mmCIF file of C-alpha atoms in Angstrom:
data_model
loop_
_atom_site.group_PDB
_atom_site.id
_atom_site.type_symbol
_atom_site.label_atom_id
_atom_site.label_comp_id
_atom_site.label_asym_id
_atom_site.label_seq_id
_atom_site.Cartn_x
_atom_site.Cartn_y
_atom_site.Cartn_z
ATOM 1 C CA MET A 884 -27.568 57.877 103.638
ATOM 2 C CA VAL A 885 -29.354 58.490 107.071
ATOM 3 C CA LEU A 886 -31.791 55.761 108.428
ATOM 4 C CA GLN A 887 -34.321 56.699 110.832
ATOM 5 C CA ARG A 888 -34.285 54.944 114.298
ATOM 6 C CA LYS A 889 -36.835 56.297 116.100
ATOM 7 C CA ARG A 890 -38.972 53.649 116.373
ATOM 8 C CA PHE A 891 -36.014 51.067 116.547
ATOM 9 C CA ASN A 892 -33.673 50.794 119.916
ATOM 10 C CA PHE A 893 -31.042 50.081 117.436
ATOM 11 C CA SER A 894 -27.479 50.457 118.387
ATOM 12 C CA ASP A 895 -25.002 53.206 117.225
ATOM 13 C CA SER A 896 -23.142 50.353 115.030
ATOM 14 C CA THR A 897 -25.910 47.951 113.769
ATOM 15 C CA ALA A 898 -27.106 51.402 112.897
ATOM 16 C CA ARG A 899 -24.833 52.281 110.506
ATOM 17 C CA VAL A 900 -24.440 48.926 109.369
ATOM 18 C CA LEU A 901 -27.770 48.580 107.907
ATOM 19 C CA SER A 902 -26.834 52.474 106.401
ATOM 20 C CA ALA A 903 -24.127 51.087 104.390
ATOM 21 C CA SER A 904 -26.434 47.829 103.799
ATOM 22 C CA TYR A 905 -29.077 50.239 102.089
ATOM 23 C CA CYS A 906 -26.099 51.998 100.097
ATOM 24 C CA GLY A 907 -25.341 48.047 99.234
ATOM 25 C CA CYS A 908 -29.138 47.545 97.376
ATOM 26 C CA PHE A 909 -28.581 51.191 95.751
ATOM 27 C CA ALA A 910 -25.598 49.172 93.634
ATOM 28 C CA MET A 911 -27.381 46.010 93.113
ATOM 29 C CA CYS A 912 -29.758 47.697 91.202
ATOM 30 C CA PHE A 913 -27.176 49.368 89.142
ATOM 31 C CA VAL A 914 -25.926 45.824 88.387
ATOM 32 C CA MET A 915 -28.746 44.032 88.062
ATOM 33 C CA PHE A 916 -29.742 46.669 85.511
ATOM 34 C CA ALA A 917 -26.463 45.837 83.308
ATOM 35 C CA VAL A 918 -26.842 42.269 83.932
ATOM 36 C CA HIS A 919 -30.627 42.749 82.320
ATOM 37 C CA PHE A 920 -29.330 44.586 79.361
ATOM 38 C CA ILE A 921 -27.045 41.893 78.498
ATOM 39 C CA TYR A 922 -29.482 38.807 78.748
ATOM 40 C CA ARG A 923 -31.539 40.863 76.521
ATOM 41 C CA TYR A 924 -28.846 40.993 74.344
ATOM 42 C CA TYR A 925 -28.351 37.577 74.228
ATOM 43 C CA VAL A 926 -31.954 36.782 73.977
ATOM 44 C CA ALA A 927 -32.544 39.057 71.241
ATOM 45 C CA CYS A 928 -29.202 38.498 69.614
ATOM 46 C CA GLN A 929 -27.430 35.147 70.572
ATOM 47 C CA PRO A 930 -30.160 32.884 71.730
ATOM 48 C CA ASP A 931 -27.693 30.045 71.114
ATOM 49 C CA LYS A 932 -25.293 31.168 73.700
ATOM 50 C CA LEU A 933 -27.901 31.492 76.299
ATOM 51 C CA SER A 934 -26.428 28.984 78.564
ATOM 52 C CA TYR A 935 -24.268 31.497 80.226
ATOM 53 C CA PHE A 936 -27.386 32.479 81.978
ATOM 54 C CA ARG A 937 -28.241 28.759 82.817
ATOM 55 C CA GLY A 938 -27.371 26.050 85.535
ATOM 56 C CA LYS A 939 -23.470 26.798 87.500
ATOM 57 C CA ASN A 940 -23.268 29.918 85.138
ATOM 58 C CA TYR A 941 -26.256 31.452 86.403
ATOM 59 C CA ILE A 942 -24.592 31.100 90.146
ATOM 60 C CA TYR A 943 -21.948 32.665 88.852
ATOM 61 C CA TRP A 944 -24.276 35.530 87.551
ATOM 62 C CA ILE A 945 -25.609 35.898 90.855
ATOM 63 C CA VAL A 946 -21.986 35.324 93.243
ATOM 64 C CA GLY A 947 -20.824 38.436 90.750
ATOM 65 C CA MET A 948 -23.636 41.108 91.414
ATOM 66 C CA LEU A 949 -23.390 40.120 95.272
ATOM 67 C CA SER A 950 -19.779 40.577 95.563
ATOM 68 C CA ILE A 951 -19.982 44.252 93.295
ATOM 69 C CA ALA A 952 -22.892 44.928 95.910
ATOM 70 C CA LEU A 953 -20.961 43.691 99.218
ATOM 71 C CA SER A 954 -17.847 45.826 97.956
ATOM 72 C CA TRP A 955 -20.238 49.022 97.897
ATOM 73 C CA VAL A 956 -21.208 47.919 101.380
ATOM 74 C CA THR A 957 -17.934 47.668 102.611
ATOM 75 C CA VAL A 958 -16.586 50.647 101.224
ATOM 76 C CA ALA A 959 -19.359 52.819 102.500
ATOM 77 C CA TYR A 960 -19.012 51.225 106.074
ATOM 78 C CA VAL A 961 -15.050 52.105 106.022
ATOM 79 C CA LEU A 962 -14.202 54.866 104.263
ATOM 80 C CA PHE A 963 -16.738 56.980 104.896
ATOM 81 C CA GLU A 964 -16.390 57.257 108.376
ATOM 82 C CA GLU A 965 -18.398 60.077 111.381
ATOM 83 C CA ASP A 966 -16.958 62.568 112.594
ATOM 84 C CA GLU A 967 -17.401 65.886 114.897
ATOM 85 C CA GLU A 968 -17.398 68.036 112.149
ATOM 86 C CA THR A 969 -19.846 65.472 109.940
ATOM 87 C CA THR A 970 -22.115 64.862 113.141
ATOM 88 C CA LYS A 971 -22.386 68.669 113.313
ATOM 89 C CA ASP A 972 -23.260 69.161 109.814
ATOM 90 C CA LEU A 973 -25.848 65.812 110.595
ATOM 91 C CA GLU A 974 -27.599 67.604 113.405
ATOM 92 C CA PHE A 975 -28.023 70.986 111.169
ATOM 93 C CA ILE A 976 -29.706 69.218 108.730
ATOM 94 C CA LEU A 977 -31.833 67.077 110.731
ATOM 95 C CA SER A 978 -33.275 70.050 112.892
ATOM 96 C CA THR A 979 -33.729 72.275 110.068
ATOM 97 C CA CYS A 980 -35.705 69.575 107.281
ATOM 98 C CA TYR A 981 -36.564 67.055 109.438
ATOM 99 C CA ASP A 982 -37.134 67.644 113.302
ATOM 100 C CA LEU A 983 -35.004 64.918 114.061
ATOM 101 C CA LYS A 984 -32.517 64.513 116.420
ATOM 102 C CA HIS A 985 -29.209 63.477 115.933
ATOM 103 C CA GLU A 986 -29.789 60.225 118.732
ATOM 104 C CA ASN A 987 -32.370 58.927 115.922
ATOM 105 C CA VAL A 988 -30.621 58.552 113.286
ATOM 106 C CA GLY A 989 -28.069 55.904 111.906
ATOM 107 C CA TYR A 990 -26.063 57.496 108.852
ATOM 108 C CA VAL A 991 -23.138 56.959 106.549
ATOM 109 C CA PRO A 992 -21.270 60.522 105.758
ATOM 110 C CA TYR A 993 -20.516 61.190 102.290
ATOM 111 C CA SER A 994 -18.705 64.424 102.764
ATOM 112 C CA PHE A 995 -15.634 65.186 100.638
ATOM 113 C CA TYR A 996 -14.348 68.193 102.798
ATOM 114 C CA GLN A 997 -13.069 68.753 106.322
ATOM 115 C CA THR A 998 -11.525 71.796 108.294
ATOM 116 C CA ILE A 999 -8.325 71.613 109.579
ATOM 117 C CA SER A 1000 -6.915 74.733 110.676
ATOM 118 C CA SER A 1001 -9.355 76.713 108.892
ATOM 119 C CA GLU A 1002 -8.586 75.033 105.871
ATOM 120 C CA ARG A 1003 -11.006 73.381 103.232
ATOM 121 C CA THR A 1004 -8.994 70.025 102.654
ATOM 122 C CA LEU A 1005 -10.531 67.140 101.030
ATOM 123 C CA ARG A 1006 -10.858 63.794 102.816
ATOM 124 C CA MET A 1007 -8.993 61.343 100.771
ATOM 125 C CA ASP A 1008 -10.710 58.318 102.110
ATOM 126 C CA ASN A 1009 -14.519 59.715 100.869
ATOM 127 C CA LEU A 1010 -12.933 60.414 97.773
ATOM 128 C CA ILE A 1011 -11.253 57.241 97.442
ATOM 129 C CA GLY A 1012 -14.908 55.570 98.178
ATOM 130 C CA VAL A 1013 -16.705 57.931 95.578
ATOM 131 C CA VAL A 1014 -14.240 56.469 92.814
ATOM 132 C CA HIS A 1015 -15.197 53.106 93.714
ATOM 133 C CA HIS A 1016 -18.800 54.313 93.359
ATOM 134 C CA LEU A 1017 -18.210 56.324 90.020
ATOM 135 C CA THR A 1018 -16.834 53.189 88.514
ATOM 136 C CA VAL A 1019 -19.413 50.772 89.328
ATOM 137 C CA MET A 1020 -21.683 53.267 87.937
ATOM 138 C CA GLN A 1021 -19.935 53.895 84.419
ATOM 139 C CA LEU A 1022 -18.795 50.366 84.152
ATOM 140 C CA SER A 1023 -23.092 49.920 84.447
ATOM 141 C CA ILE A 1024 -23.976 52.764 82.361
ATOM 142 C CA THR A 1025 -21.353 51.429 79.637
ATOM 143 C CA ALA A 1026 -22.690 47.720 79.403
ATOM 144 C CA VAL A 1027 -26.151 49.317 79.440
ATOM 145 C CA PHE A 1028 -24.681 51.538 75.766
ATOM 146 C CA TYR A 1029 -22.640 48.692 74.614
ATOM 147 C CA TYR A 1030 -25.202 46.044 74.779
ATOM 148 C CA GLY A 1031 -28.365 48.090 74.016
ATOM 149 C CA ILE A 1032 -26.452 49.695 70.867
ATOM 150 C CA LYS A 1033 -25.534 45.944 69.979
ATOM 151 C CA THR A 1034 -29.169 45.185 70.305
ATOM 152 C CA TYR A 1035 -30.494 47.913 68.156
ATOM 153 C CA TRP A 1036 -28.535 47.346 65.227
ATOM 154 C CA LYS A 1037 -28.903 43.597 65.128
ATOM 155 C CA ILE A 1038 -32.779 43.909 65.190
ATOM 156 C CA GLY A 1039 -32.350 46.504 62.674
ATOM 157 C CA HIS A 1040 -30.891 44.670 60.342
ATOM 158 C CA ILE A 1041 -33.189 41.487 59.944
ATOM 159 C CA LYS A 1042 -35.643 42.007 57.319
ATOM 160 C CA GLY A 1043 -38.981 41.284 58.226
ATOM 161 C CA LYS A 1044 -41.057 40.751 54.571
ATOM 162 C CA SER A 1045 -45.063 41.176 56.367
ATOM 163 C CA GLN A 1046 -46.243 44.269 57.877
ATOM 164 C CA ARG A 1047 -46.525 42.788 60.911
ATOM 165 C CA THR A 1048 -43.034 42.011 61.291
ATOM 166 C CA ARG A 1049 -42.069 45.821 60.777
ATOM 167 C CA ASP A 1050 -44.317 47.150 62.952
ATOM 168 C CA LEU A 1051 -43.242 44.973 65.425
ATOM 169 C CA GLN A 1052 -39.650 45.676 64.989
ATOM 170 C CA HIS A 1053 -40.398 49.320 64.768
ATOM 171 C CA GLN A 1054 -42.179 48.906 68.482
ATOM 172 C CA PHE A 1055 -38.979 47.085 69.936
ATOM 173 C CA PHE A 1056 -36.576 49.900 68.504
ATOM 174 C CA THR A 1057 -39.172 52.517 70.385
ATOM 175 C CA ALA A 1058 -39.001 50.469 73.651
ATOM 176 C CA LEU A 1059 -35.451 49.782 73.465
ATOM 177 C CA VAL A 1060 -34.601 53.532 73.221
ATOM 178 C CA VAL A 1061 -37.079 54.305 76.415
ATOM 179 C CA GLN A 1062 -35.947 51.764 78.329
ATOM 180 C CA THR A 1063 -32.376 53.047 78.549
ATOM 181 C CA THR A 1064 -33.797 56.490 78.759
ATOM 182 C CA ILE A 1065 -35.731 55.563 81.754
ATOM 183 C CA PRO A 1066 -32.813 54.884 84.104
ATOM 184 C CA LEU A 1067 -30.299 57.826 82.992
ATOM 185 C CA ILE A 1068 -33.358 59.585 84.161
ATOM 186 C CA PHE A 1069 -34.467 58.002 87.374
ATOM 187 C CA MET A 1070 -31.176 56.896 88.231
ATOM 188 C CA PHE A 1071 -27.802 58.114 86.451
ATOM 189 C CA ILE A 1072 -28.447 62.075 86.223
ATOM 190 C CA PRO A 1073 -30.007 62.840 89.654
ATOM 191 C CA ASN A 1074 -26.961 60.586 91.448
ATOM 192 C CA SER A 1075 -24.695 62.604 89.454
ATOM 193 C CA VAL A 1076 -26.103 66.227 90.257
ATOM 194 C CA LEU A 1077 -26.380 64.977 93.688
ATOM 195 C CA THR A 1078 -22.266 63.948 93.720
ATOM 196 C CA VAL A 1079 -20.851 66.849 91.784
ATOM 197 C CA ALA A 1080 -23.155 68.878 94.133
ATOM 198 C CA ALA A 1081 -21.642 67.250 97.115
ATOM 199 C CA PHE A 1082 -17.992 67.959 95.466
ATOM 200 C CA VAL A 1083 -18.486 71.403 95.116
ATOM 201 C CA ASP A 1084 -18.853 71.410 99.159
ATOM 202 C CA GLY A 1085 -23.179 72.144 98.097
ATOM 203 C CA THR A 1086 -26.297 70.564 99.752
ATOM 204 C CA PHE A 1087 -29.852 70.185 98.801
ATOM 205 C CA GLY A 1088 -31.263 69.759 101.987
ATOM 206 C CA ALA A 1089 -34.258 67.783 102.214
ATOM 207 C CA TRP A 1090 -34.415 67.861 98.310
ATOM 208 C CA ALA A 1091 -31.776 65.375 98.010
ATOM 209 C CA ASN A 1092 -34.876 62.813 99.020
ATOM 210 C CA VAL A 1093 -35.824 63.645 95.740
ATOM 211 C CA THR A 1094 -32.729 61.216 94.231
ATOM 212 C CA VAL A 1095 -33.775 58.252 96.595
ATOM 213 C CA VAL A 1096 -37.794 58.551 94.929
ATOM 214 C CA MET A 1097 -36.323 59.178 91.815
ATOM 215 C CA ASN A 1098 -34.376 55.623 92.480
ATOM 216 C CA HIS A 1099 -37.373 53.596 93.651
ATOM 217 C CA LEU A 1100 -39.499 54.610 90.621
ATOM 218 C CA TYR A 1101 -37.321 53.071 87.815
ATOM 219 C CA PRO A 1102 -37.891 49.577 88.980
ATOM 220 C CA ALA A 1103 -41.583 50.199 88.920
ATOM 221 C CA ALA A 1104 -41.161 52.462 85.745
ATOM 222 C CA ASP A 1105 -39.492 50.009 83.821
ATOM 223 C CA PRO A 1106 -41.921 47.401 82.977
ATOM 224 C CA PHE A 1107 -44.214 49.527 82.292
ATOM 225 C CA VAL A 1108 -42.592 50.830 78.813
ATOM 226 C CA ILE A 1109 -43.548 46.971 77.406
ATOM 227 C CA LEU A 1110 -46.887 47.109 78.280
ATOM 228 C CA PHE A 1111 -47.468 50.262 76.743
ATOM 229 C CA ILE A 1112 -45.408 50.452 73.382
ATOM 230 C CA ILE A 1113 -46.052 46.484 72.077
ATOM 231 C CA LYS A 1114 -49.449 46.751 71.231
ATOM 232 C CA GLY A 1115 -50.069 42.603 71.579
ATOM 233 C CA PHE A 1116 -48.916 43.774 75.236
ATOM 234 C CA ARG A 1117 -50.898 46.660 75.432
ATOM 235 C CA ASN A 1118 -54.001 45.082 74.063
ATOM 236 C CA THR A 1119 -53.875 42.139 76.426
ATOM 237 C CA VAL A 1120 -53.700 44.875 79.256
ATOM 238 C CA LYS A 1121 -56.369 46.544 77.870
ATOM 239 C CA ASN A 1122 -58.558 43.299 77.457
ATOM 240 C CA PHE A 1123 -58.060 42.554 80.722
ATOM 241 C CA LEU A 1124 -59.083 45.588 82.840
ATOM 242 C CA LEU A 1125 -62.244 46.176 80.313
ATOM 243 C CA CYS A 1126 -62.831 42.401 81.186
ATOM 244 C CA ARG A 1127 -63.069 41.291 77.663
ATOM 245 C CA GLY A 1128 -63.099 37.848 76.651
ATOM 246 C CA ALA A 1129 -60.666 35.870 74.366
ATOM 247 C CA PRO A 1130 -60.512 36.059 70.984
ATOM 248 C CA GLN A 1131 -62.863 33.871 68.990
ATOM 249 C CA THR A 1132 -62.355 32.306 66.840
ATOM 250 C CA ALA A 1133 -64.750 31.765 63.291
ATOM 251 C CA ILE A 1134 -65.496 29.104 60.592
ATOM 252 C CA ILE A 1135 -65.211 31.309 57.191
ATOM 253 C CA SER A 1136 -65.808 29.222 53.972
ATOM 254 C CA VAL A 1137 -63.366 29.741 50.542
ATOM 255 C CA ASN A 1138 -65.203 28.170 47.492
ATOM 256 C CA GLY A 1139 -66.678 25.659 49.176
ATOM 257 C CA THR A 1140 -63.617 24.618 51.591
ATOM 258 C CA THR A 1141 -64.323 25.678 55.517
ATOM 259 C CA LYS A 1142 -61.489 26.888 57.508
ATOM 260 C CA LYS A 1143 -60.990 28.242 60.559
ATOM 261 C CA GLN A 1144 -59.871 31.898 61.256
ATOM 262 C CA ASP A 1145 -59.074 33.367 64.381
ATOM 263 C CA HIS A 1146 -59.857 36.770 64.774
ATOM 264 C CA LYS A 1147 -56.878 38.682 66.109
ATOM 265 C CA SER A 1148 -55.557 42.015 66.343
ATOM 266 C CA TYR A 1149 -52.532 41.862 64.093
ATOM 267 C CA SER A 1150 -50.057 42.563 67.091
ATOM 268 C CA SER A 1151 -51.603 40.397 69.552
ATOM 269 C CA VAL A 1152 -48.763 37.466 68.709
ATOM 270 C CA ILE A 1153 -45.520 38.319 68.823
ATOM 271 C CA TYR A 1154 -43.294 36.646 67.136
#
């Protein structure tokens, strides 16, 4: 993790703390992603247990997520220390890819190897730190798949009697699959590739920034899944963009009896 401080007069220690804190924000994304799927499972399958997310329990969830993120910050700050070798490697990358000087950045070096007596040896402290990071990531993706599959099967066993309900179930199925795939593409796969590359002593140079960009795209891309797949939401957005008014209510007569009928898309209401 590299933090540019060219425009700010940060001290070395402050820049390092900020770099480690940014890593903690990254961890928070993984944790919130897992909690999101857990919450959605209870909303869809066990709404009677939503008390787990209310009152004091809500505070417990927040504290738990912050604790995991703080542990990531602590590990990044304590176990991934700077030394002469990491500084030289960083200076080469900065001068080659970014035209920056070492004095203008703060960083947390994720480096698996060090050179001792002309031999490449593993950095055990860094290895322990990476194991911690991978554990958080794996627990997150495990929770996503576990609760995602449970939600999928629960919705699948709800037999809708009307065509509207069956269509809505199909839309929910599609949205669930896509929302599970998006973080795999934008978060887990890029970061796993980056970690494996570092483990085999490889580097991507400036291309490693693609991982950061994709991580930031995930929170923005995720809501659009629901907006575009669920037809009711999609029609609402379309009507808003086209400046269309709300559905009109018409008066019809059936066998001499006057009734009101709403002219709506069959999927404009979600049951």
